[in-house]
Amino acid sequence: MSHTIIDTNVPIVANGSSDQASILCVVACQRLLQEVAADRRVLVIDSAWQIIREYKHKLRQEGQPGIGDAFLRWVLTNWANPQRCTQVPITAAPNAQSAQDFAEFPDDPALARFDPSDRKFVAVAHAHPAHPPIYNAVDTDWLHYQETLASHGVVVTQICLDDVRRLVDHKR
């Protein structure tokens, strides 16, 4: 069974809550979350609950009304079940300037401007022995840093590559 890390924008898009996502993107995100909930993938999270806290901040814990909210409910039900979720410890970096500086985040000047709120996902991917992919829906930062992250063994899977490229082109 494959291990998977899911950026928070995926369940947000699955809820239909993003103006940046096409209907094809919404459906693709919904399918991915349903694969996780159907036990075809193991979700990888951090043991300190930083990822879960972000999910809780952006989604509804009651699991309603969207598929992204149902995913959060699934996470809250299954986070301690090692057959469904793998917890990876991540630690504060030496001389950390913020709570988002992790020892497991690659030390690379090319990543200095990488979104601090997404560093936890990278730290988890980098620390996990299988280096599971991080799934992204419409966050353009992941595309900008994809090659640099790959050079450190961190794979980013773009669920909605056409949408991300459209967004990047629109910003230019």
Coordinates of N, CA, C and O in Angstrom, one line a residue:
M1 N 0.8 -1.2 0.0 CA 0.0 0.0 0.0 C 0.9 1.2 0.0 O 1.9 1.3 0.7
S2 N 0.5 2.2 -0.8 CA 1.4 3.4 -0.9 C 1.1 4.4 0.2 O 0.0 4.5 0.7
H3 N 2.2 5.1 0.6 CA 2.1 6.1 1.6 C 1.9 7.4 0.9 O 2.5 7.7 -0.2
T4 N 1.1 8.3 1.5 CA 0.7 9.6 0.8 C 0.7 10.7 1.8 O 0.2 10.5 2.9
I5 N 1.2 11.9 1.4 CA 1.1 13.1 2.2 C 0.2 14.0 1.5 O 0.3 14.2 0.3
I6 N -0.8 14.6 2.2 CA -1.8 15.4 1.5 C -1.7 16.9 2.0 O -2.0 17.1 3.2
D7 N -1.4 17.8 1.1 CA -1.4 19.2 1.5 C -2.8 19.6 1.7 O -3.8 19.1 1.1
T8 N -3.0 20.6 2.6 CA -4.4 21.0 3.0 C -5.2 21.5 1.9 O -6.4 21.5 1.9
N9 N -4.5 22.0 0.8 CA -5.3 22.6 -0.3 C -6.1 21.5 -1.0 O -7.1 21.8 -1.7
V10 N -5.7 20.2 -0.9 CA -6.4 19.1 -1.5 C -7.8 18.9 -1.0 O -8.8 18.9 -1.7
P11 N -8.0 18.8 0.4 CA -9.3 18.6 0.9 C -10.2 19.9 0.7 O -11.4 19.9 0.5
I12 N -9.5 21.1 0.7 CA -10.2 22.3 0.5 C -10.8 22.3 -0.9 O -12.0 22.6 -1.1
V13 N -10.0 21.9 -1.9 CA -10.5 21.8 -3.3 C -11.6 20.8 -3.4 O -12.6 21.0 -4.0
A14 N -11.4 19.6 -2.7 CA -12.4 18.5 -2.7 C -13.7 19.0 -2.2 O -14.8 18.5 -2.6
N15 N -13.7 20.0 -1.3 CA -15.0 20.5 -0.8 C -15.6 21.5 -1.8 O -16.7 21.9 -1.6
G16 N -14.9 21.8 -2.9 CA -15.5 22.7 -3.9 C -15.3 24.2 -3.4 O -16.0 25.1 -3.8
S17 N -14.3 24.4 -2.5 CA -14.2 25.7 -1.8 C -13.0 26.5 -2.4 O -12.6 27.5 -1.8
S18 N -12.6 26.2 -3.6 CA -11.5 27.0 -4.2 C -12.0 27.5 -5.6 O -12.3 26.7 -6.5
D19 N -11.9 28.8 -5.8 CA -12.2 29.4 -7.1 C -11.1 29.1 -8.1 O -11.3 29.3 -9.3
Q20 N -10.0 28.6 -7.6 CA -8.8 28.4 -8.5 C -8.9 27.0 -9.2 O -8.1 26.8 -10.1
A21 N -9.8 26.2 -8.7 CA -9.8 24.8 -9.2 C -10.9 24.6 -10.2 O -12.0 25.0 -10.0
S22 N -10.5 23.8 -11.3 CA -11.5 23.4 -12.3 C -12.4 22.3 -11.7 O -12.0 21.7 -10.7
I23 N -13.5 21.9 -12.3 CA -14.3 20.8 -11.9 C -13.5 19.5 -12.0 O -13.6 18.6 -11.1
L24 N -12.6 19.4 -13.0 CA -11.8 18.2 -13.1 C -10.8 18.1 -11.9 O -10.6 17.0 -11.4
C25 N -10.3 19.2 -11.5 CA -9.4 19.2 -10.3 C -10.2 18.8 -9.1 O -9.7 18.0 -8.3
V26 N -11.4 19.4 -8.9 CA -12.2 19.0 -7.7 C -12.5 17.5 -7.7 O -12.3 16.9 -6.6
V27 N -12.8 16.9 -8.8 CA -13.1 15.5 -8.9 C -11.9 14.7 -8.6 O -11.9 13.7 -7.8
A28 N -10.7 15.1 -9.1 CA -9.5 14.4 -8.9 C -9.1 14.4 -7.4 O -8.6 13.4 -6.9
C29 N -9.3 15.5 -6.8 CA -9.0 15.6 -5.3 C -10.0 14.8 -4.5 O -9.5 14.1 -3.6
Q30 N -11.2 14.8 -4.9 CA -12.2 13.9 -4.2 C -11.8 12.4 -4.3 O -11.9 11.7 -3.4
R31 N -11.4 12.0 -5.5 CA -11.0 10.6 -5.7 C -9.8 10.3 -4.9 O -9.8 9.2 -4.3
L32 N -8.8 11.1 -4.8 CA -7.6 10.8 -3.9 C -8.0 10.7 -2.5 O -7.6 9.7 -1.8
L33 N -8.8 11.5 -2.0 CA -9.3 11.4 -0.6 C -10.1 10.2 -0.3 O -10.0 9.5 0.7
Q34 N -10.9 9.8 -1.3 CA -11.7 8.6 -1.2 C -10.8 7.3 -1.2 O -11.1 6.4 -0.5
E35 N -9.7 7.4 -2.0 CA -8.7 6.3 -2.0 C -8.1 6.1 -0.6 O -7.9 5.0 -0.1
V36 N -7.8 7.2 0.0 CA -7.2 7.2 1.4 C -8.2 6.6 2.3 O -7.9 5.6 3.1
A37 N -9.4 7.1 2.3 CA -10.5 6.6 3.2 C -10.8 5.1 3.0 O -11.3 4.4 3.9
A38 N -10.7 4.7 1.7 CA -11.0 3.3 1.4 C -9.8 2.3 1.7 O -9.8 1.2 1.2
D39 N -8.8 2.8 2.4 CA -7.6 2.0 2.7 C -6.8 1.6 1.6 O -6.1 0.5 1.6
R40 N -6.8 2.3 0.5 CA -5.9 2.0 -0.6 C -4.6 2.8 -0.5 O -3.7 2.5 -1.3
R41 N -4.5 3.7 0.4 CA -3.3 4.5 0.7 C -3.2 4.7 2.2 O -4.2 4.8 2.9
V42 N -2.0 4.8 2.7 CA -1.7 5.1 4.1 C -1.3 6.6 4.1 O -0.4 7.1 3.4
L43 N -2.1 7.4 4.9 CA -1.8 8.8 5.1 C -0.6 9.0 6.0 O -0.5 8.3 7.1
V44 N 0.3 9.8 5.7 CA 1.5 10.1 6.5 C 1.3 11.5 7.1 O 1.1 12.5 6.4
I45 N 1.4 11.6 8.4 CA 1.3 12.8 9.1 C 2.4 13.0 10.1 O 3.2 12.0 10.3
D46 N 2.5 14.1 10.8 CA 3.6 14.3 11.8 C 3.0 13.9 13.2 O 1.8 14.1 13.4
S47 N 3.8 13.4 14.1 CA 3.4 12.9 15.4 C 3.0 14.1 16.3 O 2.4 13.9 17.3
A48 N 3.4 15.3 16.0 CA 3.1 16.5 16.8 C 1.8 17.1 16.4 O 1.4 18.1 17.0
W49 N 1.1 16.6 15.5 CA -0.3 17.1 15.0 C -0.2 18.4 14.3 O -1.2 19.1 14.2
Q50 N 0.9 18.8 13.8 CA 0.9 20.1 13.1 C 0.1 20.0 11.8 O -0.7 21.0 11.5
I51 N 0.2 18.9 11.1 CA -0.7 18.8 9.9 C -2.1 18.7 10.3 O -3.0 19.4 9.7
I52 N -2.5 17.9 11.3 CA -3.9 17.7 11.7 C -4.4 19.1 12.2 O -5.6 19.4 11.8
R53 N -3.6 19.8 12.9 CA -4.1 21.2 13.4 C -4.4 22.1 12.2 O -5.4 22.8 12.2
E54 N -3.6 22.0 11.1 CA -3.9 22.8 9.9 C -5.2 22.3 9.3 O -6.0 23.1 8.9
Y55 N -5.3 21.0 9.1 CA -6.6 20.5 8.6 C -7.8 21.0 9.4 O -8.8 21.4 8.8
K56 N -7.6 20.9 10.7 CA -8.7 21.3 11.6 C -9.1 22.8 11.5 O -10.2 23.2 11.6
H57 N -8.0 23.6 11.2 CA -8.2 25.0 11.0 C -9.0 25.4 9.7 O -9.7 26.3 9.7
K58 N -8.7 24.6 8.7 CA -9.3 24.9 7.4 C -10.5 24.1 7.0 O -11.2 24.4 6.0
L59 N -10.8 23.0 7.7 CA -11.9 22.1 7.4 C -12.9 22.0 8.6 O -12.6 22.4 9.7
R60 N -14.0 21.3 8.4 CA -15.0 21.1 9.4 C -14.8 19.8 10.1 O -15.0 18.8 9.4
Q61 N -14.7 19.8 11.4 CA -14.4 18.5 12.1 C -15.7 17.6 12.1 O -15.5 16.4 12.3
E62 N -16.8 18.2 11.9 CA -18.0 17.3 11.9 C -18.1 16.4 10.7 O -18.9 15.5 10.7
G63 N -17.2 16.7 9.7 CA -17.2 15.8 8.5 C -18.3 16.2 7.5 O -18.6 15.5 6.6
Q64 N -18.9 17.4 7.7 CA -19.9 17.8 6.7 C -19.7 19.3 6.3 O -19.0 20.0 7.1
P65 N -20.0 19.7 5.2 CA -20.8 19.0 4.2 C -20.0 18.4 3.0 O -20.5 17.7 2.2
G66 N -18.7 18.7 3.0 CA -17.9 18.3 1.8 C -17.1 17.1 2.0 O -16.8 16.6 3.1
I67 N -16.5 16.6 0.9 CA -15.7 15.4 0.9 C -14.3 15.7 1.7 O -13.8 14.9 2.4
G68 N -13.9 17.0 1.6 CA -12.7 17.4 2.3 C -13.0 17.4 3.8 O -12.1 17.0 4.6
D69 N -14.2 17.8 4.2 CA -14.5 17.7 5.6 C -14.7 16.3 6.1 O -14.2 16.0 7.2
A70 N -15.2 15.4 5.2 CA -15.3 14.0 5.6 C -13.9 13.4 5.7 O -13.7 12.5 6.6
F71 N -13.0 13.9 4.9 CA -11.6 13.4 5.0 C -11.0 13.8 6.4 O -10.4 13.0 7.1
L72 N -11.2 15.0 6.9 CA -10.8 15.4 8.2 C -11.4 14.5 9.3 O -10.7 14.1 10.2
R73 N -12.7 14.2 9.2 CA -13.3 13.4 10.1 C -12.6 12.0 10.1 O -12.4 11.4 11.1
W74 N -12.3 11.5 8.9 CA -11.6 10.2 8.8 C -10.2 10.3 9.5 O -9.9 9.4 10.2
V75 N -9.5 11.4 9.2 CA -8.2 11.6 9.9 C -8.3 11.6 11.4 O -7.6 10.9 12.1
L76 N -9.3 12.3 11.9 CA -9.5 12.4 13.4 C -9.9 11.0 14.0 O -9.6 10.7 15.1
T77 N -10.5 10.2 13.2 CA -10.9 8.8 13.6 C -9.8 7.9 13.5 O -9.6 7.0 14.4
N78 N -8.9 8.0 12.5 CA -7.9 7.0 12.2 C -6.4 7.4 12.5 O -5.5 6.6 12.2
W79 N -6.1 8.6 13.0 CA -4.8 9.1 13.1 C -3.9 8.1 13.9 O -2.7 8.0 13.6
A80 N -4.4 7.4 14.9 CA -3.6 6.5 15.7 C -3.6 5.1 15.2 O -3.0 4.2 15.8
N81 N -4.3 4.8 14.1 CA -4.3 3.5 13.6 C -3.2 3.3 12.6 O -3.2 3.9 11.5
P82 N -2.1 2.6 12.9 CA -0.9 2.5 12.0 C -1.2 1.8 10.7 O -0.4 1.9 9.8
Q83 N -2.4 1.1 10.5 CA -2.7 0.6 9.2 C -3.3 1.6 8.3 O -3.4 1.4 7.1
R84 N -3.7 2.8 8.9 CA -4.3 3.8 8.1 C -3.5 5.1 8.0 O -3.5 5.8 7.1
C85 N -2.8 5.4 9.1 CA -1.9 6.6 9.2 C -0.6 6.2 9.8 O -0.5 5.5 10.8
T86 N 0.5 6.8 9.2 CA 1.8 6.7 9.8 C 2.2 8.0 10.3 O 2.1 9.1 9.7
Q87 N 2.6 8.0 11.6 CA 3.1 9.3 12.2 C 4.6 9.3 12.2 O 5.3 8.4 12.6
V88 N 5.1 10.5 11.8 CA 6.5 10.7 11.6 C 6.9 11.8 12.6 O 6.3 12.9 12.6
P89 N 7.9 11.6 13.5 CA 8.3 12.7 14.3 C 9.1 13.8 13.5 O 10.0 13.4 12.7
I90 N 8.8 15.0 13.8 CA 9.6 16.1 13.2 C 10.0 17.0 14.4 O 9.2 17.1 15.3
T91 N 11.1 17.6 14.3 CA 11.7 18.4 15.4 C 12.1 19.8 15.0 O 12.3 20.0 13.8
A92 N 12.1 20.7 15.9 CA 12.5 22.0 15.7 C 13.9 22.0 15.2 O 14.8 21.3 15.7
A93 N 14.2 22.9 14.3 CA 15.6 23.0 13.8 C 16.5 23.7 14.9 O 15.9 24.5 15.6
P94 N 17.8 23.4 14.9 CA 18.6 24.2 15.8 C 18.5 25.6 15.4 O 18.5 26.0 14.3
N95 N 18.5 26.5 16.4 CA 18.4 27.9 16.2 C 17.1 28.3 15.4 O 17.1 29.2 14.6
A96 N 16.0 27.6 15.6 CA 14.8 27.8 14.9 C 14.3 29.2 15.1 O 14.3 29.7 16.2
Q97 N 13.9 29.9 14.0 CA 13.4 31.3 14.1 C 11.9 31.3 14.3 O 11.3 32.3 14.7
S98 N 11.2 30.1 14.0 CA 9.8 30.0 14.1 C 9.4 28.6 14.4 O 10.3 27.7 14.3
A99 N 8.1 28.3 14.7 CA 7.7 27.0 15.0 C 7.6 26.2 13.7 O 7.3 25.0 13.7
Q100 N 7.9 26.8 12.5 CA 7.8 26.1 11.2 C 9.2 25.8 10.7 O 9.3 25.5 9.5
D101 N 10.2 25.9 11.5 CA 11.6 25.6 11.1 C 11.9 24.2 11.6 O 12.0 24.0 12.9
F102 N 12.1 23.2 10.8 CA 12.3 21.9 11.2 C 13.6 21.4 10.8 O 14.2 21.6 9.7
A103 N 14.2 20.5 11.7 CA 15.5 19.9 11.4 C 15.4 19.0 10.2 O 16.4 18.9 9.5
E104 N 14.3 18.4 9.9 CA 14.1 17.5 8.8 C 13.8 18.2 7.5 O 13.8 17.6 6.4
F105 N 13.7 19.5 7.5 CA 13.5 20.3 6.3 C 14.9 20.4 5.6 O 15.9 20.8 6.3
P106 N 15.0 20.2 4.3 CA 16.3 20.3 3.7 C 17.0 21.6 3.9 O 16.4 22.7 3.7
D107 N 18.3 21.6 4.2 CA 19.1 22.8 4.4 C 19.6 23.2 3.0 O 20.7 22.7 2.6
D108 N 18.9 24.0 2.3 CA 19.3 24.4 1.0 C 18.9 25.9 0.8 O 17.7 26.2 0.9
P109 N 19.8 26.7 0.4 CA 19.5 28.2 0.2 C 18.4 28.4 -0.9 O 17.7 29.4 -0.8
A110 N 18.3 27.5 -1.8 CA 17.2 27.6 -2.8 C 15.8 27.4 -2.3 O 14.8 27.8 -2.9
L111 N 15.7 26.9 -1.0 CA 14.4 26.7 -0.4 C 14.2 27.8 0.7 O 13.2 27.7 1.4
A112 N 15.0 28.8 0.8 CA 14.9 29.8 1.9 C 13.6 30.5 1.8 O 13.1 30.9 2.9
R113 N 13.0 30.7 0.7 CA 11.7 31.4 0.6 C 10.5 30.5 0.5 O 9.4 31.0 0.2
F114 N 10.7 29.2 0.7 CA 9.6 28.2 0.6 C 8.6 28.6 1.7 O 9.0 28.9 2.8
D115 N 7.4 28.5 1.4 CA 6.3 28.8 2.3 C 6.4 28.1 3.6 O 6.4 26.9 3.7
P116 N 6.6 28.9 4.7 CA 6.8 28.3 6.0 C 5.7 27.4 6.4 O 5.9 26.4 7.1
S117 N 4.5 27.7 6.1 CA 3.3 26.9 6.5 C 3.3 25.5 5.8 O 2.6 24.6 6.3
D118 N 4.1 25.4 4.7 CA 4.1 24.1 4.0 C 5.4 23.3 4.4 O 5.5 22.1 3.9
R119 N 6.2 23.8 5.2 CA 7.5 23.1 5.6 C 7.2 21.8 6.3 O 8.0 20.9 6.2
K120 N 6.2 21.8 7.1 CA 5.9 20.6 7.8 C 5.7 19.4 6.9 O 6.1 18.3 7.2
F121 N 5.0 19.6 5.8 CA 4.8 18.5 4.8 C 6.1 18.0 4.2 O 6.3 16.8 4.1
V122 N 7.0 18.9 3.9 CA 8.3 18.6 3.4 C 9.1 17.9 4.4 O 9.8 16.8 4.2
A123 N 9.1 18.4 5.7 CA 9.8 17.7 6.8 C 9.4 16.3 7.0 O 10.2 15.4 7.1
V124 N 8.1 16.0 6.9 CA 7.5 14.7 7.1 C 8.0 13.8 5.9 O 8.4 12.7 6.1
A125 N 7.9 14.3 4.7 CA 8.3 13.5 3.5 C 9.8 13.2 3.6 O 10.2 12.1 3.3
H126 N 10.6 14.2 4.0 CA 12.0 14.0 4.0 C 12.4 13.0 5.2 O 13.4 12.2 5.0
A127 N 11.7 13.0 6.3 CA 12.0 12.2 7.4 C 11.5 10.8 7.3 O 12.1 9.8 7.9
H128 N 10.4 10.6 6.5 CA 9.9 9.2 6.4 C 10.8 8.4 5.5 O 11.3 8.8 4.5
P129 N 11.1 7.1 5.9 CA 12.1 6.3 5.2 C 11.7 6.1 3.7 O 12.6 5.9 2.9
A130 N 10.4 6.0 3.4 CA 10.0 5.8 2.0 C 9.9 7.1 1.2 O 9.6 7.1 0.0
H131 N 10.1 8.3 1.8 CA 9.9 9.6 1.2 C 8.6 9.6 0.3 O 8.7 9.8 -0.9
P132 N 7.5 9.5 1.0 CA 6.2 9.5 0.2 C 6.0 10.8 -0.5 O 6.4 11.8 0.0
P133 N 5.2 10.7 -1.6 CA 4.9 12.0 -2.3 C 4.0 12.9 -1.5 O 3.1 12.4 -0.8
I134 N 4.1 14.2 -1.8 CA 3.2 15.2 -1.3 C 2.2 15.5 -2.4 O 2.7 15.9 -3.5
Y135 N 1.0 15.4 -2.2 CA 0.0 15.7 -3.2 C -0.5 17.1 -3.0 O -0.8 17.6 -1.9
N136 N -0.5 17.9 -4.1 CA -0.9 19.3 -4.2 C -2.0 19.4 -5.2 O -2.0 18.8 -6.3
A137 N -2.9 20.3 -4.9 CA -4.0 20.6 -5.9 C -3.7 21.9 -6.7 O -3.4 21.8 -7.8
V138 N -3.8 23.0 -6.0 CA -3.7 24.3 -6.7 C -2.7 25.3 -6.1 O -2.7 26.5 -6.5
D139 N -1.8 24.9 -5.2 CA -0.9 25.8 -4.6 C 0.3 25.9 -5.5 O 1.1 25.0 -5.7
T140 N 0.6 27.1 -6.1 CA 1.6 27.3 -7.1 C 3.0 27.2 -6.5 O 4.0 26.9 -7.3
D141 N 3.2 27.4 -5.2 CA 4.5 27.4 -4.6 C 5.1 26.0 -4.8 O 6.3 25.9 -5.0
W142 N 4.3 24.9 -4.7 CA 4.8 23.6 -4.9 C 5.5 23.4 -6.3 O 6.5 22.7 -6.4
L143 N 4.9 24.0 -7.3 CA 5.4 23.9 -8.6 C 6.8 24.6 -8.7 O 7.7 24.2 -9.3
H144 N 6.8 25.8 -8.1 CA 8.1 26.6 -8.2 C 9.3 25.9 -7.6 O 10.4 26.1 -8.0
Y145 N 9.0 25.1 -6.5 CA 10.1 24.4 -5.8 C 10.2 22.9 -6.1 O 11.0 22.3 -5.5
Q146 N 9.4 22.5 -7.0 CA 9.3 21.0 -7.2 C 10.7 20.4 -7.6 O 11.0 19.4 -7.0
E147 N 11.4 21.0 -8.4 CA 12.7 20.4 -8.8 C 13.7 20.5 -7.7 O 14.5 19.5 -7.5
T148 N 13.8 21.6 -6.9 CA 14.7 21.7 -5.8 C 14.3 20.6 -4.7 O 15.2 19.9 -4.2
L149 N 13.1 20.5 -4.5 CA 12.6 19.5 -3.5 C 13.0 18.1 -4.0 O 13.5 17.2 -3.2
A150 N 12.8 17.8 -5.3 CA 13.1 16.5 -5.8 C 14.6 16.2 -5.6 O 15.0 15.0 -5.4
S151 N 15.5 17.2 -5.7 CA 16.9 17.0 -5.5 C 17.2 16.5 -4.1 O 18.3 16.0 -3.9
H152 N 16.3 16.7 -3.2 CA 16.4 16.2 -1.8 C 15.6 15.0 -1.5 O 15.4 14.6 -0.4
G153 N 15.1 14.4 -2.6 CA 14.3 13.2 -2.4 C 12.8 13.4 -2.0 O 12.1 12.5 -1.7
V154 N 12.3 14.6 -2.1 CA 11.0 15.0 -1.8 C 10.2 15.1 -3.1 O 10.5 16.0 -3.9
V155 N 9.2 14.2 -3.3 CA 8.5 14.2 -4.6 C 7.1 15.0 -4.4 O 6.4 14.7 -3.4
V156 N 6.8 15.9 -5.3 CA 5.5 16.6 -5.2 C 4.7 16.1 -6.4 O 5.2 16.1 -7.6
T157 N 3.5 15.6 -6.1 CA 2.6 15.1 -7.2 C 1.6 16.2 -7.4 O 0.8 16.5 -6.5
Q158 N 1.5 16.7 -8.6 CA 0.6 17.8 -8.9 C -0.7 17.1 -9.4 O -0.8 16.5 -10.5
I159 N -1.8 17.2 -8.6 CA -3.0 16.5 -9.0 C -3.7 17.3 -10.1 O -4.3 16.8 -11.0
C160 N -3.5 18.6 -10.1 CA -4.2 19.5 -11.0 C -3.2 20.4 -11.8 O -3.2 21.6 -11.7
L161 N -2.3 19.7 -12.5 CA -1.2 20.5 -13.1 C -1.6 21.5 -14.1 O -1.1 22.6 -14.1
D162 N -2.7 21.3 -14.9 CA -3.2 22.3 -15.8 C -3.7 23.5 -15.0 O -3.4 24.7 -15.4
D163 N -4.3 23.3 -13.9 CA -4.8 24.5 -13.1 C -3.7 25.2 -12.5 O -3.7 26.5 -12.5
V164 N -2.7 24.5 -12.0 CA -1.5 25.2 -11.4 C -0.8 26.0 -12.5 O -0.4 27.2 -12.2
R165 N -0.6 25.4 -13.6 CA 0.1 26.2 -14.7 C -0.6 27.4 -15.1 O -0.1 28.4 -15.4
R166 N -2.0 27.3 -15.2 CA -2.8 28.4 -15.5 C -2.6 29.5 -14.5 O -2.5 30.7 -14.8
L167 N -2.6 29.1 -13.2 CA -2.4 30.1 -12.1 C -1.1 30.8 -12.2 O -1.0 32.0 -12.0
V168 N 0.0 30.0 -12.5 CA 1.3 30.6 -12.6 C 1.4 31.5 -13.8 O 1.9 32.7 -13.7
D169 N 0.8 31.2 -14.9 CA 0.8 32.1 -16.1 C 0.0 33.3 -15.8 O 0.3 34.4 -16.2
H170 N -1.1 33.2 -15.0 CA -1.9 34.4 -14.7 C -1.2 35.4 -13.8 O -1.4 36.6 -13.9
K171 N -0.3 34.8 -12.9 CA 0.5 35.7 -12.0 C 1.6 36.5 -12.7 O 2.1 37.4 -12.2
R172 N 2.0 36.0 -13.9 CA 3.1 36.6 -14.6 C 2.7 37.9 -15.2 O 1.9 38.5 -15.5

